[in-house]
Amino acid sequence: MRQEEALKIVKKQLTDHRYQHTLGVMDTAVELAERFGADVEKARLAAIFHDYAKFRPKEEMKSLILEQNLGEDLLHYGSELWHAPVGAYLVKKEVGIDDEEILEAIRTHTSGRIDMSLLEKVIFLADYIEPGRHFPGVEEVRETAEQDLDEAVKQAIMNTITFLMRRNQLVYPDTLHTYNDIVSQQGGK
Ligand code: DGI
Ligand code: FE
Ligand code: FE
């Protein structure tokens, strides 16, 4: 699918602010894919559709998670997590994208997971560092992303876990697994 067609489809699902974020994620994902050798066209499409389900009503997302077996355990954690797996499901069903690597990158873009592919890391990181993001610590992650993809993903996930803990929010196990997986690959114990 071409960029213009994909953007036209996703624009209808999003607020203007979220559409601008999506454009930022797209440009950043393309840049990261080029830098680290991921498939640029897959990165572009995954980025365009990563937040496709962001504005679906919670009840709809809940029903889809249960009926389509998207991971019932998600319902015990923050609803902010739900749009990622629901997005992967709807992008396949409503948009007709059936590339499993793209769908998986959409599915894991919020929490990450163990053994993330290069494409998944690119999308996860692009979502965190796109130019419209202004979290504390994002500038350090942007600098790390100039050279070390895994280290940048680790820094982003550390920031997210810290943010959640400070707000007394539950940390989804996959979020912790992402952190542990990278640290153990780096030789940590
Ligand atoms: O959809 P975006 O805002 O672009 O970004 P995102 O998909 O990374 O979602 C960010 C939100 O997800 C933010 O409110 C924090 C939340 N989140 C990320 N990991 C976890 C989480 N919420 C909970 N409860 N647990 C997590 O592990
Ligand atoms: Fe998201
Ligand atoms: Fe996003």
PDB file of C-alpha atoms in Angstrom, residues 10-183:
ATOM      1  CA  VAL A  10      -5.521   6.438   9.164  1.00  0.00           C
ATOM      2  CA  LYS A  11      -6.323  10.175   9.231  1.00  0.00           C
ATOM      3  CA  LYS A  12     -10.026   9.313   9.529  1.00  0.00           C
ATOM      4  CA  GLN A  13      -9.337   7.312  12.707  1.00  0.00           C
ATOM      5  CA  LEU A  14      -7.331   9.971  14.536  1.00  0.00           C
ATOM      6  CA  THR A  15      -7.499  13.453  16.001  1.00  0.00           C
ATOM      7  CA  ASP A  16      -5.354  16.070  14.305  1.00  0.00           C
ATOM      8  CA  HIS A  17      -2.851  15.950  17.168  1.00  0.00           C
ATOM      9  CA  ARG A  18      -2.554  12.173  16.943  1.00  0.00           C
ATOM     10  CA  TYR A  19      -2.244  12.375  13.151  1.00  0.00           C
ATOM     11  CA  GLN A  20       0.683  14.796  13.534  1.00  0.00           C
ATOM     12  CA  HIS A  21       2.244  12.322  16.005  1.00  0.00           C
ATOM     13  CA  THR A  22       1.754   9.557  13.423  1.00  0.00           C
ATOM     14  CA  LEU A  23       3.587  11.605  10.769  1.00  0.00           C
ATOM     15  CA  GLY A  24       6.432  12.105  13.248  1.00  0.00           C
ATOM     16  CA  VAL A  25       6.576   8.372  13.991  1.00  0.00           C
ATOM     17  CA  MET A  26       6.576   7.620  10.250  1.00  0.00           C
ATOM     18  CA  ASP A  27       9.534   9.900   9.494  1.00  0.00           C
ATOM     19  CA  THR A  28      11.443   8.690  12.541  1.00  0.00           C
ATOM     20  CA  ALA A  29      10.751   5.010  11.797  1.00  0.00           C
ATOM     21  CA  VAL A  30      11.998   5.416   8.211  1.00  0.00           C
ATOM     22  CA  GLU A  31      15.154   7.097   9.505  1.00  0.00           C
ATOM     23  CA  LEU A  32      15.762   4.371  12.122  1.00  0.00           C
ATOM     24  CA  ALA A  33      15.056   1.600   9.596  1.00  0.00           C
ATOM     25  CA  GLU A  34      17.647   3.084   7.248  1.00  0.00           C
ATOM     26  CA  ARG A  35      20.152   3.493  10.073  1.00  0.00           C
ATOM     27  CA  PHE A  36      19.798  -0.007  11.522  1.00  0.00           C
ATOM     28  CA  GLY A  37      18.961  -2.002   8.394  1.00  0.00           C
ATOM     29  CA  ALA A  38      15.260  -2.765   8.905  1.00  0.00           C
ATOM     30  CA  ASP A  39      12.799  -2.964   5.993  1.00  0.00           C
ATOM     31  CA  VAL A  40      12.023   0.691   5.255  1.00  0.00           C
ATOM     32  CA  GLU A  41       8.660   0.143   3.570  1.00  0.00           C
ATOM     33  CA  LYS A  42       7.429  -2.130   6.366  1.00  0.00           C
ATOM     34  CA  ALA A  43       8.603   0.425   8.926  1.00  0.00           C
ATOM     35  CA  ARG A  44       6.696   3.150   7.081  1.00  0.00           C
ATOM     36  CA  LEU A  45       3.425   1.188   7.013  1.00  0.00           C
ATOM     37  CA  ALA A  46       3.716  -0.083  10.598  1.00  0.00           C
ATOM     38  CA  ALA A  47       4.352   3.478  11.783  1.00  0.00           C
ATOM     39  CA  ILE A  48       1.404   4.885   9.842  1.00  0.00           C
ATOM     40  CA  PHE A  49      -0.982   2.355  11.370  1.00  0.00           C
ATOM     41  CA  HIS A  50       0.552   1.911  14.838  1.00  0.00           C
ATOM     42  CA  ASP A  51      -2.093   4.008  16.643  1.00  0.00           C
ATOM     43  CA  TYR A  52      -4.989   3.042  14.351  1.00  0.00           C
ATOM     44  CA  ALA A  53      -7.167   1.903  17.286  1.00  0.00           C
ATOM     45  CA  LYS A  54      -6.198   4.691  19.710  1.00  0.00           C
ATOM     46  CA  PHE A  55      -9.685   6.244  19.748  1.00  0.00           C
ATOM     47  CA  ARG A  56     -11.851   3.129  19.738  1.00  0.00           C
ATOM     48  CA  PRO A  57     -14.242   3.081  22.708  1.00  0.00           C
ATOM     49  CA  LYS A  58     -12.935   1.070  25.662  1.00  0.00           C
ATOM     50  CA  GLU A  59     -15.938  -1.259  25.547  1.00  0.00           C
ATOM     51  CA  GLU A  60     -15.263  -2.118  21.912  1.00  0.00           C
ATOM     52  CA  MET A  61     -11.598  -2.819  22.671  1.00  0.00           C
ATOM     53  CA  LYS A  62     -12.521  -4.946  25.659  1.00  0.00           C
ATOM     54  CA  SER A  63     -14.959  -7.045  23.617  1.00  0.00           C
ATOM     55  CA  LEU A  64     -12.425  -7.564  20.829  1.00  0.00           C
ATOM     56  CA  ILE A  65      -9.717  -8.599  23.312  1.00  0.00           C
ATOM     57  CA  LEU A  66     -12.072 -11.223  24.740  1.00  0.00           C
ATOM     58  CA  GLU A  67     -13.716 -12.426  21.515  1.00  0.00           C
ATOM     59  CA  GLN A  68     -10.590 -12.484  19.375  1.00  0.00           C
ATOM     60  CA  ASN A  69      -8.260 -13.810  22.104  1.00  0.00           C
ATOM     61  CA  LEU A  70      -5.930 -10.840  21.918  1.00  0.00           C
ATOM     62  CA  GLY A  71      -4.680 -11.433  25.477  1.00  0.00           C
ATOM     63  CA  GLU A  72      -7.244 -11.391  28.251  1.00  0.00           C
ATOM     64  CA  ASP A  73      -4.557 -10.541  30.809  1.00  0.00           C
ATOM     65  CA  LEU A  74      -4.407  -7.047  29.265  1.00  0.00           C
ATOM     66  CA  LEU A  75      -7.770  -6.289  30.834  1.00  0.00           C
ATOM     67  CA  HIS A  76      -6.165  -6.358  34.298  1.00  0.00           C
ATOM     68  CA  TYR A  77      -3.751  -3.589  33.319  1.00  0.00           C
ATOM     69  CA  GLY A  78      -4.115  -0.010  32.104  1.00  0.00           C
ATOM     70  CA  SER A  79      -6.473   0.526  29.179  1.00  0.00           C
ATOM     71  CA  GLU A  80      -3.702   2.570  27.483  1.00  0.00           C
ATOM     72  CA  LEU A  81      -2.214  -0.793  26.514  1.00  0.00           C
ATOM     73  CA  TRP A  82      -5.240  -2.063  24.640  1.00  0.00           C
ATOM     74  CA  HIS A  83      -5.031  -0.038  21.427  1.00  0.00           C
ATOM     75  CA  ALA A  84      -1.858  -1.862  20.371  1.00  0.00           C
ATOM     76  CA  PRO A  85      -3.158  -5.456  20.020  1.00  0.00           C
ATOM     77  CA  VAL A  86      -6.611  -4.197  19.015  1.00  0.00           C
ATOM     78  CA  GLY A  87      -4.926  -2.029  16.382  1.00  0.00           C
ATOM     79  CA  ALA A  88      -3.054  -4.994  14.921  1.00  0.00           C
ATOM     80  CA  TYR A  89      -6.316  -6.935  14.715  1.00  0.00           C
ATOM     81  CA  LEU A  90      -8.292  -4.091  13.113  1.00  0.00           C
ATOM     82  CA  VAL A  91      -5.580  -3.089  10.662  1.00  0.00           C
ATOM     83  CA  LYS A  92      -5.699  -6.637   9.332  1.00  0.00           C
ATOM     84  CA  LYS A  93      -9.479  -6.863   9.311  1.00  0.00           C
ATOM     85  CA  GLU A  94     -10.468  -3.345   8.215  1.00  0.00           C
ATOM     86  CA  VAL A  95      -7.472  -2.194   6.180  1.00  0.00           C
ATOM     87  CA  GLY A  96      -6.455  -5.589   4.819  1.00  0.00           C
ATOM     88  CA  ILE A  97      -2.804  -5.490   5.804  1.00  0.00           C
ATOM     89  CA  ASP A  98      -1.723  -9.079   6.334  1.00  0.00           C
ATOM     90  CA  ASP A  99       2.035  -8.812   6.654  1.00  0.00           C
ATOM     91  CA  GLU A 100       2.678 -10.507  10.002  1.00  0.00           C
ATOM     92  CA  GLU A 101       5.850  -8.522  10.701  1.00  0.00           C
ATOM     93  CA  ILE A 102       3.980  -5.246  10.329  1.00  0.00           C
ATOM     94  CA  LEU A 103       1.063  -6.494  12.426  1.00  0.00           C
ATOM     95  CA  GLU A 104       3.418  -7.721  15.154  1.00  0.00           C
ATOM     96  CA  ALA A 105       5.168  -4.345  15.277  1.00  0.00           C
ATOM     97  CA  ILE A 106       1.775  -2.678  15.768  1.00  0.00           C
ATOM     98  CA  ARG A 107       0.773  -5.251  18.398  1.00  0.00           C
ATOM     99  CA  THR A 108       3.881  -4.735  20.554  1.00  0.00           C
ATOM    100  CA  HIS A 109       4.426  -1.009  20.066  1.00  0.00           C
ATOM    101  CA  THR A 110       3.321  -0.007  23.580  1.00  0.00           C
ATOM    102  CA  SER A 111       4.844  -2.692  25.833  1.00  0.00           C
ATOM    103  CA  GLY A 112       7.476  -4.373  23.692  1.00  0.00           C
ATOM    104  CA  ARG A 113       8.038  -8.085  24.406  1.00  0.00           C
ATOM    105  CA  ILE A 114      10.788 -10.708  24.655  1.00  0.00           C
ATOM    106  CA  ASP A 115      12.747 -11.276  21.439  1.00  0.00           C
ATOM    107  CA  MET A 116      11.523  -8.208  19.580  1.00  0.00           C
ATOM    108  CA  SER A 117      12.370  -8.137  15.883  1.00  0.00           C
ATOM    109  CA  LEU A 118      14.375  -5.292  14.377  1.00  0.00           C
ATOM    110  CA  LEU A 119      11.155  -3.859  12.948  1.00  0.00           C
ATOM    111  CA  GLU A 120       9.401  -4.021  16.337  1.00  0.00           C
ATOM    112  CA  LYS A 121      12.276  -2.160  17.997  1.00  0.00           C
ATOM    113  CA  VAL A 122      12.242   0.486  15.277  1.00  0.00           C
ATOM    114  CA  ILE A 123       8.521   1.148  15.743  1.00  0.00           C
ATOM    115  CA  PHE A 124       8.695   1.044  19.533  1.00  0.00           C
ATOM    116  CA  LEU A 125      11.539   3.556  19.561  1.00  0.00           C
ATOM    117  CA  ALA A 126      10.134   5.812  16.822  1.00  0.00           C
ATOM    118  CA  ASP A 127       6.913   6.093  18.849  1.00  0.00           C
ATOM    119  CA  TYR A 128       8.939   7.204  21.864  1.00  0.00           C
ATOM    120  CA  ILE A 129      11.356   9.683  20.241  1.00  0.00           C
ATOM    121  CA  GLU A 130       9.417  11.252  17.347  1.00  0.00           C
ATOM    122  CA  PRO A 131       9.957  15.046  17.310  1.00  0.00           C
ATOM    123  CA  GLY A 132       6.563  15.797  18.887  1.00  0.00           C
ATOM    124  CA  ARG A 133       7.444  13.944  22.116  1.00  0.00           C
ATOM    125  CA  HIS A 134       8.588  15.966  25.098  1.00  0.00           C
ATOM    126  CA  PHE A 135       8.935  13.451  27.960  1.00  0.00           C
ATOM    127  CA  PRO A 136      11.651  14.032  30.550  1.00  0.00           C
ATOM    128  CA  GLY A 137      14.705  12.123  29.352  1.00  0.00           C
ATOM    129  CA  VAL A 138      13.609  11.846  25.711  1.00  0.00           C
ATOM    130  CA  GLU A 139      16.596  13.860  24.481  1.00  0.00           C
ATOM    131  CA  GLU A 140      19.025  11.326  25.959  1.00  0.00           C
ATOM    132  CA  VAL A 141      17.135   8.494  24.235  1.00  0.00           C
ATOM    133  CA  ARG A 142      17.283  10.420  20.923  1.00  0.00           C
ATOM    134  CA  GLU A 143      21.027  10.725  21.271  1.00  0.00           C
ATOM    135  CA  THR A 144      21.440   7.020  22.072  1.00  0.00           C
ATOM    136  CA  ALA A 145      19.256   6.169  19.072  1.00  0.00           C
ATOM    137  CA  GLU A 146      21.886   7.751  16.844  1.00  0.00           C
ATOM    138  CA  GLN A 147      23.994   4.629  17.352  1.00  0.00           C
ATOM    139  CA  ASP A 148      22.575   1.910  19.591  1.00  0.00           C
ATOM    140  CA  LEU A 149      19.056   0.629  18.949  1.00  0.00           C
ATOM    141  CA  ASP A 150      18.884  -1.831  21.878  1.00  0.00           C
ATOM    142  CA  GLU A 151      20.300   0.630  24.382  1.00  0.00           C
ATOM    143  CA  ALA A 152      17.799   3.266  23.221  1.00  0.00           C
ATOM    144  CA  VAL A 153      14.881   0.821  23.572  1.00  0.00           C
ATOM    145  CA  LYS A 154      16.152  -0.032  27.066  1.00  0.00           C
ATOM    146  CA  GLN A 155      16.316   3.629  28.073  1.00  0.00           C
ATOM    147  CA  ALA A 156      12.810   4.254  26.732  1.00  0.00           C
ATOM    148  CA  ILE A 157      11.384   1.269  28.608  1.00  0.00           C
ATOM    149  CA  MET A 158      13.181   2.284  31.810  1.00  0.00           C
ATOM    150  CA  ASN A 159      11.646   5.744  31.540  1.00  0.00           C
ATOM    151  CA  THR A 160       8.206   4.240  30.953  1.00  0.00           C
ATOM    152  CA  ILE A 161       8.492   1.865  33.916  1.00  0.00           C
ATOM    153  CA  THR A 162       9.681   4.702  36.171  1.00  0.00           C
ATOM    154  CA  PHE A 163       6.829   6.927  34.936  1.00  0.00           C
ATOM    155  CA  LEU A 164       4.275   4.189  35.682  1.00  0.00           C
ATOM    156  CA  MET A 165       5.697   3.455  39.139  1.00  0.00           C
ATOM    157  CA  ARG A 166       5.696   7.122  40.124  1.00  0.00           C
ATOM    158  CA  ARG A 167       2.033   7.294  39.201  1.00  0.00           C
ATOM    159  CA  ASN A 168       1.213   4.107  41.118  1.00  0.00           C
ATOM    160  CA  GLN A 169       0.195   2.367  37.883  1.00  0.00           C
ATOM    161  CA  LEU A 170       0.553  -1.328  37.130  1.00  0.00           C
ATOM    162  CA  VAL A 171       3.423  -2.401  34.903  1.00  0.00           C
ATOM    163  CA  TYR A 172       2.353  -4.951  32.303  1.00  0.00           C
ATOM    164  CA  PRO A 173       4.601  -8.062  32.424  1.00  0.00           C
ATOM    165  CA  ASP A 174       5.687  -7.693  28.768  1.00  0.00           C
ATOM    166  CA  THR A 175       6.991  -4.219  29.605  1.00  0.00           C
ATOM    167  CA  LEU A 176       9.203  -5.725  32.307  1.00  0.00           C
ATOM    168  CA  HIS A 177      10.154  -8.644  30.055  1.00  0.00           C
ATOM    169  CA  THR A 178      11.359  -6.189  27.408  1.00  0.00           C
ATOM    170  CA  TYR A 179      13.636  -4.525  29.931  1.00  0.00           C
ATOM    171  CA  ASN A 180      14.948  -7.847  31.319  1.00  0.00           C
ATOM    172  CA  ASP A 181      15.491  -9.305  27.856  1.00  0.00           C
ATOM    173  CA  ILE A 182      17.674  -6.424  26.698  1.00  0.00           C
ATOM    174  CA  VAL A 183      19.628  -6.218  29.939  1.00  0.00           C
TER     175      VAL A 183
END
